[in-house]
Coordinates of C-alpha atoms in Angstrom, one line a residue:
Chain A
X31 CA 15.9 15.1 -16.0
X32 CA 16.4 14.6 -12.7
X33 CA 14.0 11.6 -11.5
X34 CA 13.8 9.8 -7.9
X35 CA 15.1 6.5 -7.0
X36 CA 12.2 5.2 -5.0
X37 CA 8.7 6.4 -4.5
X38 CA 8.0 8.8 -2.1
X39 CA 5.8 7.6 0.7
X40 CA 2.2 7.8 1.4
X41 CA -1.3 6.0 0.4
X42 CA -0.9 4.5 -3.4
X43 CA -2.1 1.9 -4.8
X44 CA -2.1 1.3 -8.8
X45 CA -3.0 3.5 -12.1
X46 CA -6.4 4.0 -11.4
X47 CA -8.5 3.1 -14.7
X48 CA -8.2 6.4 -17.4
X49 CA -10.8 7.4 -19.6
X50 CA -8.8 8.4 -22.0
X51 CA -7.3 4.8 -22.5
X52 CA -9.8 2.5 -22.2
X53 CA -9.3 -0.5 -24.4
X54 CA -6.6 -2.7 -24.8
X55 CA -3.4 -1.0 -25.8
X56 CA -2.0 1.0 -22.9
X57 CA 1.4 1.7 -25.1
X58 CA 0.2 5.5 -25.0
X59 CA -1.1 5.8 -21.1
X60 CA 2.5 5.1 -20.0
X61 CA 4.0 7.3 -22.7
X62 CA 2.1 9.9 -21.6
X63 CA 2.4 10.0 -17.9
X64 CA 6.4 9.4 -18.7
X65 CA 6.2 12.5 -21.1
X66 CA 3.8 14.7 -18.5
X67 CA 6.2 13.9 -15.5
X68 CA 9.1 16.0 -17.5
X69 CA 6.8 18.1 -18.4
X70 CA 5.3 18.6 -15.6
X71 CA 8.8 18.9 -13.9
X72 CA 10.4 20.9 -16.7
X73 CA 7.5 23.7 -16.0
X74 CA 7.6 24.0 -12.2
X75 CA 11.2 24.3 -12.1
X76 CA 11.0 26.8 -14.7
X77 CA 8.6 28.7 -12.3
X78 CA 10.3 28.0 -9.3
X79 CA 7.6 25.8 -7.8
X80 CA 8.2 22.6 -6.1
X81 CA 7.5 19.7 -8.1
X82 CA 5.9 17.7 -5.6
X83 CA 2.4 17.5 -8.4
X84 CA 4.4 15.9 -10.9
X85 CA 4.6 12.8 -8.0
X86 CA 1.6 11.6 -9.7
X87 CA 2.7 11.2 -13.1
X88 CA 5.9 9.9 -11.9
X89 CA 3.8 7.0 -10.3
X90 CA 1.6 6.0 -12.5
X91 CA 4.7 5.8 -15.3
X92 CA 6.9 3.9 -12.7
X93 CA 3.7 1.2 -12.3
X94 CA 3.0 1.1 -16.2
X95 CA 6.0 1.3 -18.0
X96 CA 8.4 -1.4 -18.7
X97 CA 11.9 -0.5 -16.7
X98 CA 13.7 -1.0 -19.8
X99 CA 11.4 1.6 -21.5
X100 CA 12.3 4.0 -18.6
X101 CA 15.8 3.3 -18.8
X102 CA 15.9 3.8 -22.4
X103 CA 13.6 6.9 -22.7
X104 CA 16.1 8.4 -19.9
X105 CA 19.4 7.4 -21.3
X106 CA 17.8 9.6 -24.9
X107 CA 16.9 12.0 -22.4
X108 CA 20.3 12.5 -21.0
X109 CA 22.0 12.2 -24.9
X110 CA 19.3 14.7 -25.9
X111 CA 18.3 12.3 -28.8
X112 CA 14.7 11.5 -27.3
X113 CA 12.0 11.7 -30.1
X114 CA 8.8 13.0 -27.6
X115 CA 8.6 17.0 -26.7
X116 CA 9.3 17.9 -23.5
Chain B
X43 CA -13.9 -42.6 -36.4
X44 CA -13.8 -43.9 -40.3
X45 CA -16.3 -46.7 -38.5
X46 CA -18.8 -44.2 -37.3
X47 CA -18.5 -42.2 -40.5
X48 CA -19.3 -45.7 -42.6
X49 CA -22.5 -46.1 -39.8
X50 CA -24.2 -42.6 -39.8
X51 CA -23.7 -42.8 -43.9
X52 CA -25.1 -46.4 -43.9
X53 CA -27.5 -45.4 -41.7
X54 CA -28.9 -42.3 -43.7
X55 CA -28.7 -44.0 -47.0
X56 CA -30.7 -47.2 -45.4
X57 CA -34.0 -43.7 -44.5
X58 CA -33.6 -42.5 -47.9
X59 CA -34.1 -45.7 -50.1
X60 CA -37.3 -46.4 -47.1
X61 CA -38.5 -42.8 -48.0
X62 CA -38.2 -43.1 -51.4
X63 CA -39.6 -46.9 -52.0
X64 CA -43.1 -46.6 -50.1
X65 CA -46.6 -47.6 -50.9
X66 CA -47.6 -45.2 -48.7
X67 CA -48.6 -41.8 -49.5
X68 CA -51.1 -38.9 -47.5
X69 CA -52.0 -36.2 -49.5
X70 CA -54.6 -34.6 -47.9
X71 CA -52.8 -32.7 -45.1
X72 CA -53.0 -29.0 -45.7
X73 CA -52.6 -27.3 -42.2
X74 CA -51.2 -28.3 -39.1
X75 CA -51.6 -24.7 -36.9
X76 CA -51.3 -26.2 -33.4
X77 CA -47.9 -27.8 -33.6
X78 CA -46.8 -25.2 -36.3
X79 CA -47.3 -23.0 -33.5
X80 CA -46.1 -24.9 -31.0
X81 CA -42.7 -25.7 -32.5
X82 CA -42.6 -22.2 -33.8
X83 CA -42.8 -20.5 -30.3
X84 CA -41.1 -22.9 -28.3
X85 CA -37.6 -23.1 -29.7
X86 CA -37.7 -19.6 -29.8
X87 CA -38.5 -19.2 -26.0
X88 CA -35.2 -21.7 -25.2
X89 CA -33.4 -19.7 -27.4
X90 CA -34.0 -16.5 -25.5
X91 CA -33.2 -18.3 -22.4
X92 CA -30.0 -19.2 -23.7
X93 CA -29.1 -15.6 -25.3
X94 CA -29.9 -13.4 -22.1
X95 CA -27.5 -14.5 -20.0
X96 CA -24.9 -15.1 -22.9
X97 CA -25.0 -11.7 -23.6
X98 CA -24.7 -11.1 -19.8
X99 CA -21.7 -12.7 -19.4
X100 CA -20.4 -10.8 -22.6
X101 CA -20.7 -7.1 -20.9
X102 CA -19.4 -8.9 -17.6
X103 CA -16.1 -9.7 -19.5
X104 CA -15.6 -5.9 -20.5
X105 CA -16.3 -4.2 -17.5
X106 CA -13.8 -1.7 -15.7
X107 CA -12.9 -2.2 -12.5
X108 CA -10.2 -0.2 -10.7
X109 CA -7.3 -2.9 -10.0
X110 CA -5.5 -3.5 -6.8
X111 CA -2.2 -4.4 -8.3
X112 CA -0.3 -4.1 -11.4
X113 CA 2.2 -6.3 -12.6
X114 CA 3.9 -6.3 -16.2
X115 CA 5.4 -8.9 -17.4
X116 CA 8.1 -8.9 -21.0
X117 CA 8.7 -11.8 -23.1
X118 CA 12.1 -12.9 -23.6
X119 CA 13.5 -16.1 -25.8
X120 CA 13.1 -17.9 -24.0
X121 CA 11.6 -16.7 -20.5
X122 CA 9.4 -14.0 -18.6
X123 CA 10.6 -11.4 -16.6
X124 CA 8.1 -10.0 -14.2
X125 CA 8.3 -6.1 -13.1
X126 CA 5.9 -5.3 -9.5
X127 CA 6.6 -1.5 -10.2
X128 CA 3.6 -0.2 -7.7
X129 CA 5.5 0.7 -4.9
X130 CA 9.7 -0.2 -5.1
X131 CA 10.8 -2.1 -8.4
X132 CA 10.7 -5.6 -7.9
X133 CA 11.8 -7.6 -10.8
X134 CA 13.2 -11.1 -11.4
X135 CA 13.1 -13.7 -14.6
X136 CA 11.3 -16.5 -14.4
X137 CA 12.4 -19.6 -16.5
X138 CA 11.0 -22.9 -17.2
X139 CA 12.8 -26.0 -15.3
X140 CA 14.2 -28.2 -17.5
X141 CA 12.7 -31.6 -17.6
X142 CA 15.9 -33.4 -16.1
X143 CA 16.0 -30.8 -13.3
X144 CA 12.4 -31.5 -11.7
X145 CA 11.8 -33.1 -8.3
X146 CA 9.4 -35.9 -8.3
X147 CA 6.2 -34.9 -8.4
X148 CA 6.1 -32.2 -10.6
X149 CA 5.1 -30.9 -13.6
X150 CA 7.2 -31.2 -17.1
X151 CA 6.8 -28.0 -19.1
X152 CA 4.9 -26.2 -16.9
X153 CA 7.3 -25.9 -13.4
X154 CA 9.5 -22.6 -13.3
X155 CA 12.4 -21.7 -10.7
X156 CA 10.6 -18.2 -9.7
X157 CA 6.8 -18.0 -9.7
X158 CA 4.8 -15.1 -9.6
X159 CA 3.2 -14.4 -6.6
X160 CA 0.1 -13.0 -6.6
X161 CA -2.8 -11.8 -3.9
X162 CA -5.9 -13.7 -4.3
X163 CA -9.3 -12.1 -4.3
X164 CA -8.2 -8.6 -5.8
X165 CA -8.3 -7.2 -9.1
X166 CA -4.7 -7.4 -10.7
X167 CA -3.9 -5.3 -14.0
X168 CA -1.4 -7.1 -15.9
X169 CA 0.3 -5.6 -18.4
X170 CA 2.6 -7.3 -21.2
X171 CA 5.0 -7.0 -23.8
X172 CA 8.1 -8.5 -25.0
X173 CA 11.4 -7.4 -25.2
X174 CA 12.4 -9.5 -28.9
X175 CA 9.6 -11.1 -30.7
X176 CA 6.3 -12.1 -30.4
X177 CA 5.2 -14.3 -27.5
X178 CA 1.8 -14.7 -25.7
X179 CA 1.5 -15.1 -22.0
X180 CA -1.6 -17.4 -21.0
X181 CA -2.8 -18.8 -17.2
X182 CA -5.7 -20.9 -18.6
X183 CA -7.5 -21.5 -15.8
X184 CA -7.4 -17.9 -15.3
X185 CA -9.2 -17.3 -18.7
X186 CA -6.0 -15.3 -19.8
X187 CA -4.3 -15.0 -23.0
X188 CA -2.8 -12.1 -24.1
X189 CA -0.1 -11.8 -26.8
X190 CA 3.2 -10.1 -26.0
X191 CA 4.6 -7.3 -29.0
X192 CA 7.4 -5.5 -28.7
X193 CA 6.8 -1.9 -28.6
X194 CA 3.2 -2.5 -27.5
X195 CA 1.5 -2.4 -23.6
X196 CA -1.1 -5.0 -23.5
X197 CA -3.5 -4.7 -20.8
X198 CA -5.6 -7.7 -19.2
X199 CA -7.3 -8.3 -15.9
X200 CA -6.5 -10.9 -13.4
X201 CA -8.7 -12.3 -11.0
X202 CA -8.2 -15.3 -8.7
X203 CA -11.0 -16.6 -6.5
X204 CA -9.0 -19.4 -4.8
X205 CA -5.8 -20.0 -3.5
X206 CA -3.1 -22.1 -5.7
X207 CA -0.8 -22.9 -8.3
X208 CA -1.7 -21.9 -12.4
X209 CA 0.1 -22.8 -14.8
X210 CA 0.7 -21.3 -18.2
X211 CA 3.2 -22.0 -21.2
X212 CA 3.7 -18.9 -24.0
X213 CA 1.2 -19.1 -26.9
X214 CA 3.2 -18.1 -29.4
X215 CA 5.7 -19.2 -32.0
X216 CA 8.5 -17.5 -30.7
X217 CA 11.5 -19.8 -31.9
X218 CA 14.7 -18.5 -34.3

């Protein structure tokens, strides 16, 4: 879907630490935010709200994920022949 | 080494045959409390010094502290790329200058044409993969290892308390 270029501005730092990841192997804390930010984006456009929540998600993906995860998660995206439910 | 192996065997064989070929023999000892006691207790006490802040320094290496910074890095055959992603997407490879390309002075195997730059005194997360095959990035004097996978995010924490240059070199076979 549609995804912005840059960050939008304002006080960030990093992922803070989730509970729901804790050890090692973050493989699944950037695949979820990544799949929660479309989500997230997906619903709120759907109800005609802004999508200025989904931010969040977007930011903590764009700091954890590997740019050529993004890039290839968003060219299956755009050929419809991503493998995650969004 | 073989000289010291001949001297400590030489050297016990020499106590046995003494032990064994003596005139000498006490038979009536039958207790010895005091220093029983004594080197009972004692070695115990050290080794209860020695275990408490061991296991200190243990839950000190797994504690979670929110980072400042994260930075990813991906193995490549035969480089690192480095991603700063926190705020714009800053990204650049990092290779390893070949021996015949160094200025006086510095390092062979170690130098690289881009280092990574890093804030001293913070947290940093670090998170790494690889984009082929298996490599392992490493910064031992930062008490880092952590192996690269494809496919898999590998989180470590990075903490400098000094100013510097540290040097790494991948810890993994990672040749065709």
């Amino acid at each position: 879907g549609a995804e912005s270029q840059k960050p939008p501005p304002g006080k960030w730092w990093t992922p803070p630490f989730d509970p729901r990841f804790p050890n090692q192997n973050q493989t699944r804390n950037c695949y979820q935010n990544f799949l929660d930010y479309h989500r997230c984006q997906k619903t709120m456009k759907r109800r005609g709200k802004s999508a200025q929540p989904c931010e969040y998600y977007f930011r903590v993906y764009h700091s954890l994920c590997p740019i050529s995860w993004v890039q290839r998660w968003n060219d299956q995206i755009k050929e419809g022949t991503f493998a995650g439910k969004i | 080494t073989l000289m010291i192996v001949f001297l400590i065997s030489s050297l016990v064989l020499y106590i046995i045959s003494l032990m064994l070929t003596t005139e000498l023999t006490h038979t009536s000892t039958m207790d010895a409390q005091e220093v029983e006691t004594v080197w009972t207790i004692l070695p115990a006490v050290i080794l209860i010094l020695i275990a408490l802040p061991s296991l200190r320094i243990l839950y000190m290496m797994d504690e979670i502290t929110t980072p400042t910074l994260t930075l990813k890095t991906m193995g490549h055959q035969w480089y690192w790329s480095y991603e700063y992603t926190d705020y714009e997407s800053l990204c650049f490879d990092s290779y390893m200058t070949p021996p015949l390309e160094l200025d006086p002075g510095e390092l062979r195997l170690l130098e690289v044409d881009n280092r990574v730059v890093l804030p001293t005194e913070m947290s940093i997360r670090m998170l790494i993969s690889s984009e082929d095959v298996l490599h392992s990035w490493t910064v031992p004097s930062l008490g880092v290892k952590t192996d690269a996978i494809p496919g898999r995010l590998n989180q470590a924490t990075l903490m400098t308390s000094r100013p510097g240059i540290y040097y790494g070199q991948c810890s993994e076979i990672c040749g065709a």
